[in-house]
Amino acid sequence: MKIGILGAGSIACKMASTIRLMSQELWAIGSRSLVKAEAFARKFDIPCAYGSYEELASDPEVQLIYIATPHSAHLENILLCLENGKNVLCEKAFTLNAEQARKACLLSEKKGLLLAEAIWTRYLPSRLIIDECLKEIGDIRMLTANLSYCISTVERLTNPSLGGGALLDVGVYPLNFMAMCLGTGYESMQTSAALVGGVDQQHSITYVYPKGAIASIFGGTQFNSDQRGLIYGTEGSIEVENINNPTSISLFDKQCQLIRRIDAPKQLTGFEYEVQACIDAINKGLTECSQMPHAMTIAMMEMMDAVRSRWHMSYPGELDNK
Ligand SMILES: NC(=O)c1ccc[n+]([C@@H]2O[C@H](COP(=O)([O-])OP(=O)(O)OC[C@H]3O[C@@H](n4cnc5c(N)ncnc54)[C@H](OP(=O)(O)O)[C@@H]3O)[C@@H](O)[C@H]2O)c1
């Protein structure tokens, strides 16, 4: 499949290497700067380099566009690609808010084009390993997950105009981890955040689910956390090393004795699974990937909206996009 990349930033490089390793056709790169696009094209041996996103979106050869821009640009970029008849894989966080996500998904369905969120943990094989282990620990009573990196100086994260803050960038992973285990139907939520310059430097969120399960998740940009996820059930527990890219999953019995430890399978970069899911869905004529359907993407955005509303934190321009 002929794939184009929109935005020639850091994660775009990782995706370009992945597509090359997968032996898919990396056809075009679109950047706001032609010089930057040409340099990117040379580095990854890409036939077409465009100095605007519009030119990339209107290339008739491109079948799937991967969007790798700041959160604030995602909606506009998605709409541009869909309007030009392109299937889309868009980086997380999918949009600034749920309203934007609904608008994007509606257009994908209207056009009959694939639109998928590149939240890679939903597509990784480790997800299925965790699902199997969940069957062995009885009812989940408590869950905790954290993700924090030392990234406080990255402009994309500190600037509210770019959709900055820990929640949309890293907090989205503990949130998805929790939702993959407990679902989205929580009963109540409490949250605290350290807000600096209009965005959250770090946050904690505690959810209470029906039947009393409690989940406490944390995301931050100030230090490197252990990235661990722990799930405690009535019959045992699970420990996930690195919820952002699980390396191993350990299953314990109710006496906290190790039953088994499963290492995650070797991967190219880990991005190959989301790309393959898109290719499979496009080949079947689907508008969404079963691993992360539109309804789940929207539900995740709704949960983040609810958290931000407790903090009274909004992004410039997000209301304009409604
Ligand atoms: N899946 C993962 O593991 C992972 C990891 C990191 C980030 N991400 C996600 O990937 C996306 C991009 O992150 P990144 O770390 O690659 O960011 P980055 O290095 O800053 O690159 C973003 C690119 O977006 C383009 N862009 C468009 N409008 C822009 C604006 N107003 N300001 C700055 N850049 C703008 C630029 O490309 P041009 O100049 O070429 O147009 C820029 O190079 C985000 O959604 C982020 O959450 C995912």
mmCIF file of C-alpha atoms in Angstrom, residues 2-124:
data_model
loop_
_atom_site.group_PDB
_atom_site.id
_atom_site.type_symbol
_atom_site.label_atom_id
_atom_site.label_comp_id
_atom_site.label_asym_id
_atom_site.label_seq_id
_atom_site.Cartn_x
_atom_site.Cartn_y
_atom_site.Cartn_z
ATOM 1 C CA LYS A 2 1.258 3.496 -0.839
ATOM 2 C CA ILE A 3 1.644 5.436 2.399
ATOM 3 C CA GLY A 4 2.252 9.152 2.937
ATOM 4 C CA ILE A 5 3.450 10.859 6.104
ATOM 5 C CA LEU A 6 2.083 14.270 7.099
ATOM 6 C CA GLY A 7 4.527 16.272 9.270
ATOM 7 C CA ALA A 8 8.258 15.562 9.285
ATOM 8 C CA GLY A 9 8.890 15.598 13.035
ATOM 9 C CA SER A 10 10.378 13.095 15.446
ATOM 10 C CA ILE A 11 7.711 10.383 15.538
ATOM 11 C CA ALA A 12 7.380 10.636 11.743
ATOM 12 C CA CYS A 13 10.990 9.377 11.552
ATOM 13 C CA LYS A 14 10.119 6.347 13.641
ATOM 14 C CA MET A 15 7.108 5.628 11.441
ATOM 15 C CA ALA A 16 9.175 6.046 8.257
ATOM 16 C CA SER A 17 11.691 3.453 9.522
ATOM 17 C CA THR A 18 8.827 1.134 10.458
ATOM 18 C CA ILE A 19 7.156 1.333 7.044
ATOM 19 C CA ARG A 20 10.513 0.620 5.409
ATOM 20 C CA LEU A 21 11.063 -2.410 7.667
ATOM 21 C CA MET A 22 7.564 -3.651 6.824
ATOM 22 C CA SER A 23 8.355 -3.478 3.113
ATOM 23 C CA GLN A 24 5.289 -1.320 2.505
ATOM 24 C CA GLU A 25 5.566 1.480 -0.037
ATOM 25 C CA LEU A 26 6.570 4.722 1.684
ATOM 26 C CA TRP A 27 5.460 6.974 -1.150
ATOM 27 C CA ALA A 28 5.382 10.594 0.033
ATOM 28 C CA ILE A 29 6.225 13.022 2.792
ATOM 29 C CA GLY A 30 4.400 16.313 3.327
ATOM 30 C CA SER A 31 5.857 19.102 5.430
ATOM 31 C CA ARG A 32 5.127 22.805 5.829
ATOM 32 C CA SER A 33 8.664 23.279 4.493
ATOM 33 C CA LEU A 34 9.823 21.847 1.157
ATOM 34 C CA VAL A 35 13.458 21.866 2.340
ATOM 35 C CA LYS A 36 12.486 19.787 5.361
ATOM 36 C CA ALA A 37 10.364 17.441 3.229
ATOM 37 C CA GLU A 38 13.227 16.897 0.774
ATOM 38 C CA ALA A 39 15.705 16.168 3.577
ATOM 39 C CA PHE A 40 13.240 13.680 5.104
ATOM 40 C CA ALA A 41 12.663 12.081 1.686
ATOM 41 C CA ARG A 42 16.424 11.684 1.136
ATOM 42 C CA LYS A 43 16.911 10.154 4.589
ATOM 43 C CA PHE A 44 14.176 7.548 4.095
ATOM 44 C CA ASP A 45 14.404 7.148 0.329
ATOM 45 C CA ILE A 46 10.874 8.452 -0.340
ATOM 46 C CA PRO A 47 9.973 9.215 -4.001
ATOM 47 C CA CYS A 48 7.740 12.285 -3.404
ATOM 48 C CA ALA A 49 8.467 15.275 -1.157
ATOM 49 C CA TYR A 50 5.862 18.032 -0.794
ATOM 50 C CA GLY A 51 6.216 21.461 0.806
ATOM 51 C CA SER A 52 2.597 21.552 1.961
ATOM 52 C CA TYR A 53 0.105 19.168 3.498
ATOM 53 C CA GLU A 54 -2.386 20.048 0.751
ATOM 54 C CA GLU A 55 -0.048 18.733 -1.961
ATOM 55 C CA LEU A 56 0.449 15.485 -0.055
ATOM 56 C CA ALA A 57 -3.304 15.041 0.451
ATOM 57 C CA SER A 58 -3.981 15.601 -3.251
ATOM 58 C CA ASP A 59 -1.391 13.116 -4.542
ATOM 59 C CA PRO A 60 -3.637 10.565 -6.320
ATOM 60 C CA GLU A 61 -1.170 7.718 -5.634
ATOM 61 C CA VAL A 62 -1.338 7.967 -1.827
ATOM 62 C CA GLN A 63 -3.757 5.497 -0.231
ATOM 63 C CA LEU A 64 -3.089 5.983 3.480
ATOM 64 C CA ILE A 65 -1.776 9.068 5.295
ATOM 65 C CA TYR A 66 -0.162 8.897 8.729
ATOM 66 C CA ILE A 67 -0.598 12.195 10.613
ATOM 67 C CA ALA A 68 2.289 13.077 12.948
ATOM 68 C CA THR A 69 1.632 16.679 13.967
ATOM 69 C CA PRO A 70 0.864 18.335 17.343
ATOM 70 C CA HIS A 71 -2.547 17.567 18.873
ATOM 71 C CA SER A 72 -3.878 21.008 17.985
ATOM 72 C CA ALA A 73 -3.427 20.297 14.254
ATOM 73 C CA HIS A 74 -4.954 16.809 14.138
ATOM 74 C CA LEU A 75 -8.562 17.752 13.322
ATOM 75 C CA GLU A 76 -7.604 20.093 10.486
ATOM 76 C CA ASN A 77 -5.141 17.536 9.089
ATOM 77 C CA ILE A 78 -7.657 14.669 9.304
ATOM 78 C CA LEU A 79 -10.365 16.688 7.546
ATOM 79 C CA LEU A 80 -7.929 17.711 4.799
ATOM 80 C CA CYS A 81 -6.951 14.094 4.135
ATOM 81 C CA LEU A 82 -10.499 12.722 4.239
ATOM 82 C CA GLU A 83 -11.810 15.497 1.993
ATOM 83 C CA ASN A 84 -9.123 14.456 -0.506
ATOM 84 C CA GLY A 85 -10.248 10.838 -0.407
ATOM 85 C CA LYS A 86 -7.409 9.502 1.761
ATOM 86 C CA ASN A 87 -7.540 6.878 4.484
ATOM 87 C CA VAL A 88 -6.000 8.181 7.708
ATOM 88 C CA LEU A 89 -4.008 6.918 10.662
ATOM 89 C CA CYS A 90 -3.702 9.843 13.110
ATOM 90 C CA GLU A 91 -1.374 10.023 16.097
ATOM 91 C CA LYS A 92 -2.698 10.187 19.642
ATOM 92 C CA ALA A 93 -4.177 12.115 21.315
ATOM 93 C CA PHE A 94 -6.633 11.871 18.461
ATOM 94 C CA THR A 95 -7.913 15.465 18.718
ATOM 95 C CA LEU A 96 -8.102 18.181 21.363
ATOM 96 C CA ASN A 97 -11.539 17.087 22.562
ATOM 97 C CA ALA A 98 -14.446 14.712 21.956
ATOM 98 C CA GLU A 99 -16.379 17.184 19.820
ATOM 99 C CA GLN A 100 -13.509 17.316 17.345
ATOM 100 C CA ALA A 101 -13.186 13.516 17.419
ATOM 101 C CA ARG A 102 -16.881 13.097 16.634
ATOM 102 C CA LYS A 103 -16.602 15.502 13.704
ATOM 103 C CA ALA A 104 -13.619 13.602 12.273
ATOM 104 C CA CYS A 105 -15.242 10.173 12.695
ATOM 105 C CA LEU A 106 -18.490 11.375 11.145
ATOM 106 C CA LEU A 107 -16.664 12.525 8.019
ATOM 107 C CA SER A 108 -14.760 9.224 7.776
ATOM 108 C CA GLU A 109 -18.041 7.317 7.895
ATOM 109 C CA LYS A 110 -19.705 9.678 5.400
ATOM 110 C CA LYS A 111 -16.800 9.296 2.984
ATOM 111 C CA GLY A 112 -16.402 5.546 3.580
ATOM 112 C CA LEU A 113 -12.702 6.040 4.368
ATOM 113 C CA LEU A 114 -10.669 4.511 7.160
ATOM 114 C CA LEU A 115 -9.863 6.734 10.114
ATOM 115 C CA ALA A 116 -7.849 5.223 12.958
ATOM 116 C CA GLU A 117 -6.098 6.515 16.078
ATOM 117 C CA ALA A 118 -2.427 5.589 16.319
ATOM 118 C CA ILE A 119 -2.552 4.609 19.977
ATOM 119 C CA TRP A 120 -0.130 1.761 19.526
ATOM 120 C CA THR A 121 -0.820 -0.066 22.806
ATOM 121 C CA ARG A 122 -4.263 -0.967 21.489
ATOM 122 C CA TYR A 123 -2.691 -2.821 18.534
ATOM 123 C CA LEU A 124 0.337 -4.470 20.196
#
